[in-house]
């Protein structure tokens, strides 16, 4: 996979990094990545499942290999989508700055990186490691769910970030983000259907491996 990842990074001028825990990946994530791809003319979107997400207790999330495999299954048919093992294989906490530096190094000079993730995660961006360098190197695309209070995001970021960095965070409303990983896990615990909320291959994988049961 690294070989292909390197190849895509070397060949592409505009690349999206889709960062998330993906526990599990669902149609909202896929619609978000596709919307970002077409809106921002991205040549590739590389999904990067977190190995050890910062600020999260490991016992509350599924194993990184399960999350990687579900992401792989969900994206396999889309020629614009790739999955990276970079955070899965890197020991320690998965800081976005390390991923961004790694990918930027592989790209040709002049290449642009976009980091796509949930607006709620980006709300906390000032607590992320090396935030100024991050905002210097990538443009952030903050996916919002319907009804999301964009003013909160704006006022929080205006208070905490310089103007030059504010321009590097762009909100993208994604109606399909009404689906959430938390809701899918709760449905599984309550023995309710998760059909049509995520690709069938991922649904089958969840049942086969007894994920998210009480
Ligand atoms: P999270 O708390 O699990 O998610 C926050 C919200 O964003 C949830 O509503 C989630 O919905 C949504 N979301 C997460 N990933 C998304 C995506 N790719 N597209 C659309 N919505 C998304 O967030 P997290 O997974 O811990 O962090 C998200 C990303 O930020 C990861 O890549 C993580 O490594 C990075 N991060 C970095 C640092 C750091 O470098 N210090 C700190 C925190 C986070 P669902 O639950 O439905 O996905």
Short mmCIF file of C-alpha atoms and ligand atoms in Angstrom, two decimals:
data_model
loop_
_atom_site.label_atom_id
_atom_site.label_comp_id
_atom_site.label_asym_id
_atom_site.label_seq_id
_atom_site.Cartn_x
_atom_site.Cartn_y
_atom_site.Cartn_z
CA UNK A 1 0.00 0.00 0.00
CA UNK A 2 2.84 2.41 0.78
CA UNK A 3 4.09 2.12 -2.77
CA UNK A 4 0.71 3.17 -4.20
CA UNK A 5 0.28 5.86 -1.57
CA UNK A 6 3.68 7.33 -2.49
CA UNK A 7 2.84 7.14 -6.19
CA UNK A 8 -0.46 9.00 -5.74
CA UNK A 9 1.19 11.65 -3.60
CA UNK A 10 4.01 12.13 -6.10
CA UNK A 11 1.65 12.38 -9.07
CA UNK A 12 -1.11 14.54 -7.60
CA UNK A 13 -1.14 18.28 -7.12
CA UNK A 14 -4.27 18.48 -4.93
CA UNK A 15 -4.79 15.73 -2.36
CA UNK A 16 -7.39 15.36 0.39
CA UNK A 17 -6.50 13.59 3.63
CA UNK A 18 -9.67 12.18 5.20
CA UNK A 19 -8.82 11.81 8.88
CA UNK A 20 -11.01 10.04 11.40
CA UNK A 21 -11.40 7.18 13.84
CA UNK A 22 -13.88 5.46 11.48
CA UNK A 23 -15.42 3.25 14.18
CA UNK A 24 -17.17 2.34 11.96
CA UNK A 25 -16.87 4.15 8.62
CA UNK A 26 -20.34 4.97 7.21
CA UNK A 27 -22.06 6.54 4.20
CA UNK A 28 -21.77 10.02 5.76
CA UNK A 29 -17.97 9.75 5.62
CA UNK A 30 -18.05 8.53 2.02
CA UNK A 31 -20.43 11.31 0.91
CA UNK A 32 -18.22 13.86 2.73
CA UNK A 33 -15.08 12.65 0.94
CA UNK A 34 -16.81 12.66 -2.44
CA UNK A 35 -18.31 16.13 -1.85
CA UNK A 36 -14.88 17.50 -0.84
CA UNK A 37 -13.28 15.85 -3.86
CA UNK A 38 -15.65 17.44 -6.35
CA UNK A 39 -15.97 20.83 -4.56
CA UNK A 40 -12.21 21.33 -4.19
CA UNK A 41 -11.06 19.56 -7.38
CA UNK A 42 -9.05 16.96 -5.48
CA UNK A 43 -7.28 14.33 -7.57
CA UNK A 44 -7.22 11.81 -4.70
CA UNK A 45 -8.73 11.47 -1.25
CA UNK A 46 -6.57 9.38 1.06
CA UNK A 47 -8.48 8.01 4.06
CA UNK A 48 -6.25 7.90 7.14
CA UNK A 49 -7.78 5.90 10.00
CA UNK A 50 -6.32 7.04 13.33
CA UNK A 51 -4.05 4.46 14.95
CA UNK A 52 -4.31 5.87 18.44
CA UNK A 53 -6.51 8.98 18.33
CA UNK A 54 -5.26 11.77 20.60
CA UNK A 55 -7.70 12.56 23.47
CA UNK A 56 -9.38 9.12 23.24
CA UNK A 57 -9.16 6.17 25.58
CA UNK A 58 -8.06 3.12 23.61
CA UNK A 59 -10.41 0.75 25.41
CA UNK A 60 -13.44 2.63 24.12
CA UNK A 61 -12.61 2.11 20.45
CA UNK A 62 -12.31 -0.93 18.19
CA UNK A 63 -8.90 -2.29 17.24
CA UNK A 64 -7.03 -0.29 14.64
CA UNK A 65 -6.82 -3.26 12.26
CA UNK A 66 -10.62 -3.68 12.30
CA UNK A 67 -11.07 0.04 11.63
CA UNK A 68 -8.47 -0.04 8.85
CA UNK A 69 -10.11 -3.07 7.19
CA UNK A 70 -13.58 -1.52 7.34
CA UNK A 71 -12.20 1.67 5.75
CA UNK A 72 -10.50 -0.40 3.06
CA UNK A 73 -13.70 -2.34 2.28
CA UNK A 74 -15.79 0.85 2.13
CA UNK A 75 -13.49 2.70 -0.27
CA UNK A 76 -12.18 -0.13 -2.49
CA UNK A 77 -14.50 0.49 -5.45
CA UNK A 78 -13.83 4.23 -5.81
CA UNK A 79 -10.84 5.01 -8.07
CA UNK A 80 -10.38 8.42 -6.39
CA UNK A 81 -10.15 6.96 -2.88
CA UNK A 82 -7.12 5.32 -1.20
CA UNK A 83 -6.50 4.18 2.38
CA UNK A 84 -3.26 4.85 4.20
CA UNK A 85 -1.76 2.70 6.96
CA UNK A 86 0.51 5.54 8.08
CA UNK A 87 -1.24 6.20 11.42
CA UNK A 88 -2.11 2.52 11.93
CA UNK A 89 1.56 1.53 11.69
CA UNK A 90 3.09 4.53 13.46
CA UNK A 91 3.66 3.81 17.15
CA UNK A 92 2.25 6.18 19.77
CA UNK A 93 -0.49 8.79 19.47
CA UNK A 94 -1.63 9.68 15.95
CA UNK A 95 -0.85 13.36 15.68
CA UNK A 96 -2.09 14.94 12.46
CA UNK A 97 1.08 17.01 12.12
CA UNK A 98 3.18 13.84 11.69
CA UNK A 99 0.85 12.56 8.94
CA UNK A 100 0.78 15.91 7.17
CA UNK A 101 4.59 16.29 7.27
CA UNK A 102 5.00 12.74 5.93
CA UNK A 103 2.57 13.31 3.05
CA UNK A 104 3.80 16.80 2.21
CA UNK A 105 7.34 15.40 1.88
CA UNK A 106 6.16 12.86 -0.68
CA UNK A 107 4.44 15.49 -2.85
CA UNK A 108 6.09 17.56 -5.51
CA UNK A 109 6.78 21.24 -4.73
CA UNK A 110 3.62 23.27 -5.22
CA UNK A 111 1.35 20.35 -4.25
CA UNK A 112 -1.62 21.25 -2.02
CA UNK A 113 -2.98 19.23 0.91
CA UNK A 114 -6.52 19.43 2.32
CA UNK A 115 -7.42 17.81 5.64
CA UNK A 116 -11.05 16.72 5.79
CA UNK A 117 -12.66 15.87 9.09
CA UNK A 118 -15.67 16.60 11.34
CA UNK A 119 -16.34 20.20 12.40
CA UNK A 120 -16.54 19.07 16.05
CA UNK A 121 -12.99 17.77 15.85
CA UNK A 122 -11.79 21.01 14.20
CA UNK A 123 -13.49 23.02 16.97
CA UNK A 124 -10.66 21.77 19.20
CA UNK A 125 -7.89 22.50 16.68
CA UNK A 126 -6.04 24.95 18.92
CA UNK A 127 -5.31 22.02 21.26
CA UNK A 128 -3.71 19.99 18.44
CA UNK A 129 0.04 19.52 18.30
CA UNK A 130 1.90 22.19 16.23
CA UNK A 131 -1.34 23.86 15.15
CA UNK A 132 0.37 26.85 13.50
CA UNK A 133 2.52 24.65 11.30
CA UNK A 134 -0.55 22.53 10.46
CA UNK A 135 -2.56 25.55 9.36
CA UNK A 136 0.39 26.77 7.36
CA UNK A 137 0.72 23.52 5.41
CA UNK A 138 -2.90 22.37 4.88
CA UNK A 139 -6.36 23.75 4.28
CA UNK A 140 -8.95 22.24 6.64
CA UNK A 141 -12.38 21.17 5.40
CA UNK A 142 -14.79 20.95 8.34
CA UNK A 143 -17.73 18.65 7.58
CA UNK A 144 -20.91 19.74 9.36
CA UNK A 145 -24.09 17.83 10.06
CA UNK A 146 -27.49 19.37 9.17
CA UNK A 147 -28.46 21.89 11.86
CA UNK A 148 -24.85 22.42 12.92
CA UNK A 149 -24.29 25.86 14.48
CA UNK A 150 -21.66 27.34 12.16
CA UNK A 151 -21.60 30.53 14.27
CA UNK A 152 -20.17 28.57 17.17
CA UNK A 153 -17.34 27.29 14.98
CA UNK A 154 -16.72 30.78 13.56
CA UNK A 155 -16.79 32.64 16.88
CA UNK A 156 -14.64 30.04 18.64
CA UNK A 157 -12.02 30.07 15.87
CA UNK A 158 -12.10 33.87 15.52
CA UNK A 159 -11.31 34.14 19.24
CA UNK A 160 -8.49 31.63 19.12
CA UNK A 161 -6.80 31.94 15.73
CA UNK A 162 -5.06 34.66 13.73
CA UNK A 163 -6.89 35.94 10.66
CA UNK A 164 -4.37 34.38 8.28
CA UNK A 165 -5.17 30.95 9.72
CA UNK A 166 -8.95 31.47 9.79
CA UNK A 167 -8.93 31.49 5.99
CA UNK A 168 -7.47 27.98 6.06
CA UNK A 169 -10.63 26.44 7.62
CA UNK A 170 -13.60 25.95 5.33
CA UNK A 171 -16.97 24.51 6.39
CA UNK A 172 -18.72 21.98 4.16
CA UNK A 173 -22.31 21.02 4.97
CA UNK A 174 -22.96 17.36 4.30
CA UNK A 175 -26.61 16.26 4.75
CA UNK A 176 -25.54 12.59 4.85
CA UNK A 177 -23.55 13.31 8.02
CA UNK A 178 -26.89 12.90 9.81
CA UNK A 179 -25.52 9.35 10.01
CA UNK A 180 -23.01 8.93 12.84
CA UNK A 181 -20.64 6.21 14.04
CA UNK A 182 -21.96 6.66 17.59
CA UNK A 183 -25.53 6.02 16.45
CA UNK A 184 -24.45 2.89 14.53
CA UNK A 185 -22.68 1.52 17.64
CA UNK A 186 -25.77 2.22 19.78
CA UNK A 187 -28.03 0.52 17.24
CA UNK A 188 -25.79 -2.56 17.33
CA UNK A 189 -25.92 -2.66 21.14
CA UNK A 190 -29.72 -2.45 21.04
CA UNK A 191 -29.92 -5.12 18.35
CA UNK A 192 -31.43 -2.66 15.87
CA UNK A 193 -30.79 -2.62 12.12
CA UNK A 194 -27.84 -0.70 10.69
CA UNK A 195 -28.71 -1.58 7.10
CA UNK A 196 -28.27 1.23 4.51
CA UNK A 197 -26.31 3.42 6.93
CA UNK A 198 -23.00 2.00 5.73
CA UNK A 199 -21.76 -0.13 2.80
CA UNK A 200 -23.04 -3.71 2.85
CA UNK A 201 -19.46 -5.03 2.95
CA UNK A 202 -18.81 -3.10 6.18
CA UNK A 203 -22.12 -4.20 7.67
CA UNK A 204 -21.23 -7.84 6.95
CA UNK A 205 -17.76 -7.34 8.43
CA UNK A 206 -19.27 -5.92 11.65
CA UNK A 207 -21.63 -8.91 12.04
CA UNK A 208 -18.96 -11.46 11.11
CA UNK A 209 -16.55 -10.09 13.75
CA UNK A 210 -19.20 -9.45 16.42
CA UNK A 211 -18.29 -5.76 16.70
CA UNK A 212 -20.23 -3.32 18.89
CA UNK A 213 -22.22 -5.98 20.74
CA UNK A 214 -23.22 -5.32 24.37
P1 LIG B 1 -14.10 12.33 16.72
O1 LIG B 1 -14.07 12.98 18.06
O2 LIG B 1 -14.25 10.84 16.66
O3 LIG B 1 -15.22 12.98 15.83
C1 LIG B 1 -15.69 14.28 16.04
C2 LIG B 1 -16.88 14.49 15.12
O4 LIG B 1 -16.41 14.59 13.76
C3 LIG B 1 -17.88 13.36 15.14
O5 LIG B 1 -19.14 13.92 14.98
C4 LIG B 1 -17.49 12.51 13.94
O6 LIG B 1 -18.58 11.79 13.41
C5 LIG B 1 -17.01 13.55 12.95
N1 LIG B 1 -15.96 13.05 12.05
C6 LIG B 1 -14.80 12.44 12.39
N2 LIG B 1 -14.06 12.18 11.29
C7 LIG B 1 -14.78 12.65 10.24
C8 LIG B 1 -14.55 12.71 8.84
N3 LIG B 1 -13.40 12.26 8.31
N4 LIG B 1 -15.49 13.25 8.06
C9 LIG B 1 -16.63 13.73 8.58
N5 LIG B 1 -16.91 13.74 9.90
C10 LIG B 1 -15.99 13.20 10.72
O7 LIG B 1 -12.80 12.78 15.93
P2 LIG B 1 -11.46 12.00 15.85
O8 LIG B 1 -11.62 10.83 14.95
O9 LIG B 1 -10.89 11.79 17.21
O10 LIG B 1 -10.54 13.06 15.09
C11 LIG B 1 -10.79 13.41 13.75
C12 LIG B 1 -9.45 13.65 13.07
O11 LIG B 1 -8.76 14.71 13.74
C13 LIG B 1 -8.53 12.43 13.14
O12 LIG B 1 -7.82 12.34 11.95
C14 LIG B 1 -7.61 12.74 14.30
O13 LIG B 1 -6.33 12.13 14.20
C15 LIG B 1 -7.48 14.27 14.16
N6 LIG B 1 -7.11 14.85 15.46
C16 LIG B 1 -5.81 15.21 15.64
C17 LIG B 1 -5.39 15.72 16.85
C18 LIG B 1 -3.94 16.10 17.01
O14 LIG B 1 -3.18 16.02 16.06
N7 LIG B 1 -3.54 16.51 18.18
C19 LIG B 1 -6.30 15.85 17.91
C20 LIG B 1 -7.63 15.45 17.70
C21 LIG B 1 -8.03 14.94 16.46
P3 LIG B 1 -18.49 10.19 13.32
O15 LIG B 1 -18.33 9.74 14.76
O16 LIG B 1 -19.74 9.76 12.68
O17 LIG B 1 -17.23 9.92 12.55
#
